[in-house]
Amino acid sequence: MDKIVLNGSDLTLDQLVAVTRCGATVELSDEAKERIKASRRIVDKFVEEERVVYGVTTGFGKFAEVIIPEDETKELQKNLIMSHSCGVGNPLPEDVARGIMVLRANNLAKGFSGIRLETTETILKMLNAGITPIIPEKGSLGASGDLAPLSHMVQPMLGLGECYYKGEVRKSVDAMKEAGIETIDLTSKEGLALINGTQVMTSVGALTLYDGMNISKVSDIAAAMTMEALGGIIDAYDQRIADVRKHNGLAATSKNVRTLLEGSKNTTRQGEVRVQDAYSLRCVPQVHAGCKDAINYVKQKVDIEMNSVTDNPIIFPDDEMSISAGNFHGEPMALPFDFLGIALSELANISERRLEKMVNPALSHGLPAFLCVKGGVNSGFMIVQYSAASLVSENKVLAHPASVDSIPSSANQEDHVSMGTIAARKARDIAFNTRKVLAMEILAACQAIDLNKSSDKLAKATKAVYDEVRKVVTFNDKDRIMNVDIEAVDKLIVDGIIIKAAEEAVGTLEV
């Protein structure tokens, strides 16, 4: 995808990733341009007729009762951006910041915001030129929209603040000039149209969702690698088990792992060596199923939100009406993003238990303690499990729902908020931790396979994954700095090499 055309209605997750991570350009459809112009004409009419319309001829929040004269509307909009730029903390990653811009432009493309076309197109020019606002990650309540971080998004459009440009932090006014993009003066309604929405939580959450979908596949691959390492019992993945319990994720996980292990000479059947495996192997289909189904539920909500109007007030050109309501409220996404974090944390939880089975001599079915050669002098994978346990424990703290909290703001005018942006950010942190735990499990499984001298008995897919790992990490025959190995396997996950190796061997895995 080299070019994405925004019309406000059918932006996909893959298209969002194409713009935010792969450099695809963006433009508005002709229909979107006409809708934007139509809604702007209504705002101009409201101003000309001196109608009392929230955010157009009034102040904001508790100041909604303060009427603003026409000659002060530009000052009102600029002051809105400056006063609301209250974000703190580390900057959001550039892909997330670019996602915010794409999503805001797509929201505006629906033609219900009353913004000028040239203002909307400034966002697209910045995206295409690689000018990315520096947006602090903290400061949103997730209702009245993501006011603070979105205000930081707007700053470069006005020549304020700093941005990323050509790999450097630059003054926005200089970057815009160098890129040949004119800065703008906001007029009536435009400041509010740019910052009143859920695009920050949705960008963070959508990109985390995309990564989470891949993490779900990697989780099945990691489980298959551990099954190879421990001679796991394949019967638990029988299609008939899934058929009598109709959850989609159960059928998908069972099929994925069976496919990944097809042809393995390491796995066993019930009663051959053991009657049952521990839950961390035997219940992979059920645990991963719950996580898959949660992830797919979140995707449904993200698909809706990316193509929704989350402004306030909303302009209805056909009726020449402005309605002040609550589409900016993040609750419809706050709960799904909390759910996403919980699901991803569970994938790490069971992965760490599989790792523990491999390193613990009481559980590993004959493998040496901590996967050591000459244990005692060497500690092997002992502290790898410690590190995984730490990440899993941190995930449990992070998985506490943000959406159950609310703090009134704006003198109690905004008396219930969603905390949805916090939910999305927590899900992103959980995804990071979960990916690291899976890297540790895959690394340990490869070590166990070598200790068993069973790499020649691997299935086609698991052998492909094993080979990719062994290209970057050699067998551990004596202690060395372990985080180097962990990071090497993690990079294989991030770069998509683990999934690619498996899927090139057996076809596309299900999510």
XYZ file of C-alpha atoms in Angstrom:
511
model
C 0.000 0.000 0.000
C 1.736 3.132 -1.252
C -1.207 5.539 -0.957
C -4.219 5.591 1.359
C -7.322 7.603 0.442
C -9.268 8.762 3.484
C -13.041 9.025 3.202
C -13.960 8.674 6.881
C -15.693 5.348 6.476
C -13.425 2.415 5.666
C -9.949 2.947 7.104
C -8.525 -0.447 8.082
C -5.979 -1.495 10.658
C -3.601 -2.606 7.923
C -3.904 0.800 6.236
C -3.205 2.557 9.521
C -0.038 0.509 9.924
C 0.930 1.213 6.313
C 0.914 4.957 7.002
C 2.344 4.915 10.515
C 5.107 2.347 10.058
C 5.631 1.811 6.337
C 5.557 5.340 4.923
C 2.388 5.148 2.813
C 1.084 8.583 1.788
C -2.414 9.866 2.494
C -4.952 12.023 0.724
C -8.634 12.880 1.026
C -11.254 11.503 -1.313
C -13.157 14.032 -3.437
C -16.344 13.174 -1.572
C -14.653 13.855 1.760
C -13.489 17.253 0.534
C -17.035 18.206 -0.404
C -18.393 17.063 2.953
C -15.761 19.103 4.801
C -16.654 22.198 2.784
C -20.363 21.713 3.404
C -19.983 21.483 7.176
C -17.695 24.519 7.170
C -20.301 26.592 5.390
C -22.707 25.854 8.239
C -20.200 26.996 10.869
C -19.595 30.227 8.940
C -23.350 30.768 8.856
C -23.607 30.237 12.624
C -20.909 32.845 13.210
C -22.441 35.316 10.773
C -25.853 34.951 12.426
C -24.286 35.164 15.906
C -25.968 31.971 17.032
C -25.050 30.588 20.442
C -23.225 27.358 19.543
C -20.903 25.581 21.964
C -17.260 25.895 20.983
C -18.093 28.121 18.027
C -19.388 31.263 19.717
C -18.868 30.188 23.341
C -16.019 29.213 25.611
C -15.237 25.625 26.522
C -16.101 23.274 29.379
C -17.388 25.250 32.328
C -16.991 28.418 30.196
C -19.713 27.205 27.820
C -21.932 30.019 29.126
C -19.435 32.706 28.087
C -20.324 34.183 24.678
C -17.326 35.021 22.460
C -17.627 37.883 19.932
C -16.676 37.184 16.313
C -13.547 39.342 16.414
C -12.119 37.153 19.220
C -12.785 33.720 17.699
C -9.261 33.303 16.292
C -7.725 34.199 19.634
C -10.142 31.792 21.317
C -9.037 28.871 19.136
C -5.303 29.535 19.504
C -5.664 29.994 23.242
C -7.502 26.673 23.371
C -4.528 24.859 21.879
C -1.945 26.590 24.052
C -3.861 26.294 27.333
C -4.759 22.661 26.706
C -1.179 21.632 25.865
C -0.672 20.164 29.314
C 0.787 16.759 28.438
C 3.674 15.373 30.453
C 5.955 12.368 30.341
C 7.885 10.716 27.565
C 6.870 11.440 23.973
C 4.627 8.907 22.332
C 6.449 6.791 19.725
C 6.459 8.312 16.255
C 4.216 5.604 14.814
C 1.614 6.336 17.485
C 1.839 10.093 16.861
C 1.420 9.527 13.123
C -1.522 7.260 13.876
C -3.147 10.076 15.848
C -2.831 12.358 12.824
C -4.271 9.779 10.417
C -7.201 9.020 12.677
C -7.974 12.683 13.295
C -7.914 13.418 9.573
C -10.182 10.446 8.909
C -12.598 11.715 11.557
C -12.633 15.146 9.929
C -13.141 13.554 6.489
C -16.638 12.478 7.524
C -17.725 16.119 7.317
C -19.357 16.642 10.698
C -16.726 18.846 12.357
C -17.018 22.240 10.685
C -13.291 22.556 10.013
C -11.842 24.192 6.906
C -10.529 21.951 4.142
C -7.118 23.648 4.159
C -6.745 22.959 7.880
C -7.486 19.270 7.382
C -5.101 19.062 4.450
C -2.322 20.572 6.569
C -2.396 17.395 8.665
C -1.993 15.282 5.541
C 0.831 17.436 4.200
C 2.683 16.990 7.484
C 2.173 13.222 7.394
C 3.425 12.968 3.827
C 6.426 15.178 4.555
C 7.373 13.221 7.678
C 6.698 16.014 10.180
C 5.563 14.314 13.384
C 4.408 16.294 16.431
C 6.080 15.514 19.751
C 3.172 14.414 21.929
C 3.712 13.675 25.643
C 2.116 10.349 26.535
C 0.375 11.395 29.760
C -2.355 13.899 30.530
C -5.599 12.626 29.008
C -8.715 11.683 30.964
C -10.179 10.015 27.897
C -13.294 12.178 27.904
C -13.881 15.542 26.354
C -11.631 13.589 24.064
C -7.883 13.336 24.380
C -7.674 17.083 24.857
C -4.128 17.524 26.146
C -2.231 15.190 23.781
C -4.277 16.272 20.761
C -3.398 19.875 21.557
C 0.263 18.906 21.249
C -0.572 17.337 17.874
C -1.909 20.692 16.678
C 1.052 22.813 17.801
C 3.237 22.295 14.695
C 0.290 23.250 12.478
C 0.458 26.674 14.142
C 4.249 26.847 14.085
C 4.415 26.174 17.814
C 6.442 23.677 19.817
C 8.720 20.975 18.491
C 8.407 18.043 16.143
C 10.364 15.178 14.627
C 11.622 15.860 11.123
C 14.249 13.980 9.141
C 15.325 12.026 12.195
C 15.827 15.062 14.415
C 13.922 17.096 16.973
C 13.245 20.432 15.320
C 11.384 23.635 16.090
C 8.068 23.200 14.365
C 8.161 26.549 12.625
C 11.511 25.677 11.029
C 10.468 22.181 9.993
C 7.238 23.412 8.425
C 9.103 26.090 6.508
C 11.742 23.638 5.280
C 9.035 21.211 4.157
C 7.201 23.976 2.318
C 4.050 23.704 4.431
C 2.338 26.912 5.504
C 1.385 27.196 9.140
C -2.215 28.173 9.810
C -4.324 30.488 11.936
C -7.260 28.625 13.404
C -10.683 30.157 13.138
C -14.083 29.439 14.684
C -14.658 25.825 15.806
C -11.346 24.575 14.380
C -9.368 24.215 17.594
C -12.142 22.184 19.148
C -12.557 20.144 15.954
C -8.898 19.148 16.160
C -8.661 18.179 19.829
C -12.077 16.871 20.877
C -11.926 13.166 20.054
C -10.573 9.736 20.962
C -7.761 9.539 18.449
C -4.909 9.258 20.969
C -6.344 6.288 22.816
C -7.394 4.760 19.492
C -3.959 5.141 17.905
C -2.167 3.683 20.921
C -4.736 0.913 21.239
C -5.016 0.119 17.530
C -1.279 -0.291 17.048
C -1.115 -2.372 20.229
C -3.950 -4.477 18.857
C -2.036 -5.026 15.616
C 1.013 -6.120 17.597
C -1.210 -8.199 19.876
C -2.602 -10.121 16.923
C 0.952 -11.069 16.003
C 1.748 -11.871 19.632
C -1.197 -14.268 19.585
C 0.371 -16.139 16.664
C 3.794 -16.135 18.324
C 2.189 -17.547 21.468
C 0.960 -20.564 19.506
C 4.406 -20.950 17.936
C 6.093 -20.735 21.351
C 3.722 -23.365 22.741
C 4.534 -25.644 19.811
C 8.268 -25.197 20.424
C 7.814 -26.139 24.089
C 5.719 -29.160 23.100
C 8.691 -30.257 20.981
C 11.084 -29.674 23.878
C 9.025 -31.570 26.468
C 7.533 -34.350 24.371
C 4.089 -32.868 24.885
C 0.925 -34.905 24.381
C -0.721 -33.841 21.130
C -4.151 -35.353 21.897
C -5.227 -32.239 23.798
C -5.212 -30.361 20.476
C -7.557 -32.784 18.713
C -10.162 -31.058 16.544
C -12.917 -33.021 18.250
C -12.121 -31.295 21.544
C -12.719 -27.925 19.914
C -15.835 -29.158 18.144
C -17.636 -29.848 21.416
C -16.869 -26.400 22.831
C -17.745 -23.850 20.169
C -15.415 -20.947 20.923
C -13.745 -19.640 17.766
C -10.399 -19.137 19.457
C -10.354 -22.720 20.684
C -10.680 -24.117 17.175
C -8.103 -21.634 15.850
C -5.508 -22.388 18.527
C -5.928 -26.146 18.262
C -5.598 -25.991 14.498
C -2.567 -23.691 14.662
C -0.635 -25.906 17.070
C -1.583 -29.123 15.282
C -0.425 -27.587 12.012
C 2.809 -26.330 13.540
C 3.554 -29.778 14.991
C 2.536 -31.838 11.981
C 5.232 -34.418 11.311
C 6.988 -33.984 14.664
C 8.709 -37.053 16.063
C 9.136 -35.379 19.466
C 5.515 -35.081 20.528
C 3.730 -38.030 22.119
C 0.234 -39.482 22.443
C -1.641 -39.924 25.695
C -0.470 -43.018 27.557
C 2.760 -43.458 25.567
C 4.949 -41.688 28.123
C 2.454 -39.813 30.331
C -1.293 -39.900 30.652
C -1.663 -36.117 30.933
C 0.403 -32.958 30.600
C 0.245 -30.091 33.054
C -2.252 -27.347 32.252
C 0.380 -25.057 30.739
C 0.644 -27.551 27.855
C -2.697 -29.346 27.949
C -4.842 -26.202 28.255
C -3.056 -24.052 25.689
C -6.067 -24.307 23.316
C -8.442 -23.054 25.984
C -6.243 -20.303 27.452
C -5.050 -18.989 24.101
C -8.667 -19.253 22.890
C -9.901 -16.830 25.515
C -7.148 -14.407 24.563
C -7.813 -14.749 20.825
C -11.527 -14.161 21.257
C -10.807 -11.075 23.374
C -8.401 -9.731 20.766
C -10.962 -10.227 17.999
C -13.613 -8.464 20.073
C -11.266 -5.505 20.483
C -10.638 -5.466 16.727
C -14.359 -5.081 16.077
C -14.424 -2.037 18.349
C -11.269 -0.526 16.862
C -12.638 -0.908 13.331
C -15.739 1.022 14.402
C -13.889 3.747 16.290
C -11.361 4.459 13.538
C -14.247 5.421 11.260
C -16.491 7.236 13.729
C -17.246 10.868 14.498
C -15.957 11.668 17.983
C -16.222 15.453 17.830
C -18.293 17.921 19.862
C -20.364 19.733 18.896
C -21.300 17.714 15.810
C -22.385 19.691 12.769
C -25.216 18.282 10.641
C -25.059 20.232 7.381
C -28.259 18.792 5.902
C -30.273 20.013 8.893
C -28.132 23.108 9.522
C -27.852 21.966 13.125
C -25.143 21.733 15.749
C -25.689 19.215 18.544
C -23.521 19.207 21.640
C -23.353 15.643 22.910
C -20.779 13.124 24.130
C -19.230 11.205 21.238
C -15.823 12.274 22.551
C -16.293 10.036 25.595
C -13.812 7.169 25.495
C -15.839 4.559 27.404
C -16.625 2.452 24.288
C -12.874 1.993 23.829
C -11.693 2.133 27.442
C -13.231 -1.213 28.320
C -11.966 -2.981 25.159
C -8.433 -1.680 25.712
C -8.522 -2.871 29.312
C -9.718 -6.226 27.956
C -6.856 -6.244 25.431
C -4.325 -5.740 28.213
C -5.842 -8.536 30.281
C -5.785 -10.917 27.301
C -2.157 -10.179 26.452
C -1.130 -10.540 30.082
C -2.611 -14.047 30.127
C -0.531 -15.059 27.123
C 2.554 -14.071 29.112
C 1.237 -15.792 32.219
C 0.931 -19.229 30.632
C 4.136 -18.751 28.617
C 6.110 -18.228 31.824
C 4.630 -21.438 33.225
C 5.804 -23.349 30.146
C 9.235 -21.795 30.600
C 9.248 -22.898 34.240
C 8.452 -26.468 33.183
C 11.549 -26.488 30.979
C 13.974 -25.089 33.543
C 12.682 -26.860 36.673
C 14.171 -30.378 36.943
C 11.162 -31.523 38.939
C 8.881 -30.690 36.016
C 10.987 -30.980 32.855
C 10.778 -34.732 32.187
C 14.496 -35.379 32.342
C 16.060 -32.135 31.151
C 19.029 -30.886 33.200
C 18.289 -28.294 35.861
C 17.935 -24.804 34.371
C 18.904 -26.216 30.955
C 22.549 -26.137 32.047
C 25.585 -27.852 30.730
C 27.653 -28.449 33.900
C 25.183 -26.927 36.345
C 26.656 -25.373 39.451
C 29.522 -23.664 37.688
C 26.881 -22.467 35.250
C 23.437 -21.109 36.144
C 22.055 -21.510 32.640
C 18.444 -20.332 32.273
C 17.788 -19.951 36.005
C 17.453 -16.171 35.945
C 15.721 -16.111 32.586
C 12.731 -17.521 34.429
C 13.188 -14.903 37.177
C 13.027 -12.170 34.561
C 9.953 -13.693 32.934
C 8.274 -13.983 36.331
C 9.018 -10.315 36.982
C 7.415 -9.251 33.702
C 4.371 -11.433 34.340
C 3.970 -9.966 37.814
C 4.267 -6.437 36.405
C 1.597 -7.309 33.849
C -0.749 -8.349 36.637
C -0.456 -4.877 38.134
C -0.869 -3.204 34.749
C -3.904 -5.349 33.925
C -5.991 -3.679 36.642
C -8.676 -1.868 34.608
C -8.224 1.855 34.121
C -11.824 2.197 32.991
C -13.211 1.598 36.487
C -11.785 4.942 37.612
C -13.107 8.455 37.065
C -12.186 11.881 38.415
C -14.509 14.865 37.821
C -12.974 17.820 35.977
C -13.817 21.277 34.653
C -15.634 22.281 37.832
C -17.779 19.130 37.637
C -19.097 19.958 34.172
C -17.147 16.928 33.019
C -18.048 14.730 35.950
C -17.429 11.253 34.520
C -14.432 10.338 32.385
C -13.195 7.096 30.821
C -9.433 6.912 31.445
C -9.380 5.109 28.095
C -6.019 6.505 27.070
C -4.459 5.086 30.211
C -6.090 1.738 29.371
C -4.543 1.815 25.900
C -1.119 2.793 27.194
C -1.202 0.019 29.780
C -2.127 -2.496 27.084
C 0.880 -1.314 25.084
C 3.185 -1.849 28.074
C 1.708 -5.297 28.661
C 2.268 -6.197 25.004
C 5.929 -5.224 25.345
C 6.367 -7.414 28.420
C 4.494 -10.329 26.890
C 6.636 -10.277 23.780
C 9.770 -10.484 25.929
C 8.404 -13.462 27.878
C 7.618 -15.280 24.632
C 11.151 -14.591 23.407
C 12.461 -16.199 26.586
C 10.240 -19.246 26.120
C 11.308 -19.750 22.504
C 14.965 -19.316 23.467
C 14.631 -21.891 26.257
C 12.771 -24.319 23.995
C 15.602 -24.230 21.457
C 18.087 -24.891 24.262
C 16.001 -27.839 25.498
C 15.690 -29.256 21.992
C 19.460 -29.212 21.634
C 19.945 -30.801 25.062
C 17.575 -33.568 23.958
C 19.457 -33.847 20.662
C 16.081 -33.782 18.951
C 16.366 -30.980 16.395
C 16.287 -33.571 13.599
C 12.891 -34.765 14.868
C 11.189 -31.374 14.697
C 8.119 -30.673 12.591
C 8.616 -28.647 9.438
C 7.349 -25.395 11.001
C 9.101 -25.705 14.357
C 12.329 -26.626 12.546
C 12.029 -23.433 10.499
C 11.614 -21.377 13.681
C 14.453 -23.249 15.406
C 16.747 -22.541 12.434
C 15.968 -18.815 12.545
C 16.762 -18.687 16.254
C 20.000 -20.567 15.774
C 21.083 -18.048 13.128
C 21.232 -15.369 15.821
C 21.740 -17.338 19.069
C 24.017 -20.355 19.439
C 23.565 -23.234 21.871
C 24.369 -22.158 25.419
C 27.146 -24.491 26.609
C 28.421 -22.113 29.287
C 27.167 -18.983 30.979
C 27.123 -15.729 29.047
C 25.228 -12.439 29.157
C 21.692 -13.672 28.647
C 19.859 -10.490 27.798
C 21.807 -10.335 24.529
C 20.264 -13.660 23.522
C 16.807 -12.610 24.720
C 16.945 -9.391 22.731
C 18.102 -11.257 19.630
C 15.064 -13.543 19.736
C 12.798 -10.615 20.572
C 14.029 -8.862 17.428
C 13.048 -11.923 15.409
C 9.534 -11.474 16.801
C 9.426 -7.715 16.206
C 10.709 -8.082 12.644
C 8.120 -10.752 11.894
C 10.740 -13.411 11.193
C 9.355 -15.961 13.670
C 5.864 -15.800 12.164
C 7.199 -15.690 8.607
C 9.334 -18.801 9.150
C 6.400 -20.758 10.527
C 3.895 -19.576 7.939
C 6.192 -20.167 5.003
C 6.438 -23.762 6.217
C 2.759 -24.511 6.821
C 0.612 -21.598 5.674
C -1.118 -18.705 7.411
C -1.878 -19.147 11.100
C -5.228 -18.073 12.478
C -5.692 -15.214 14.939
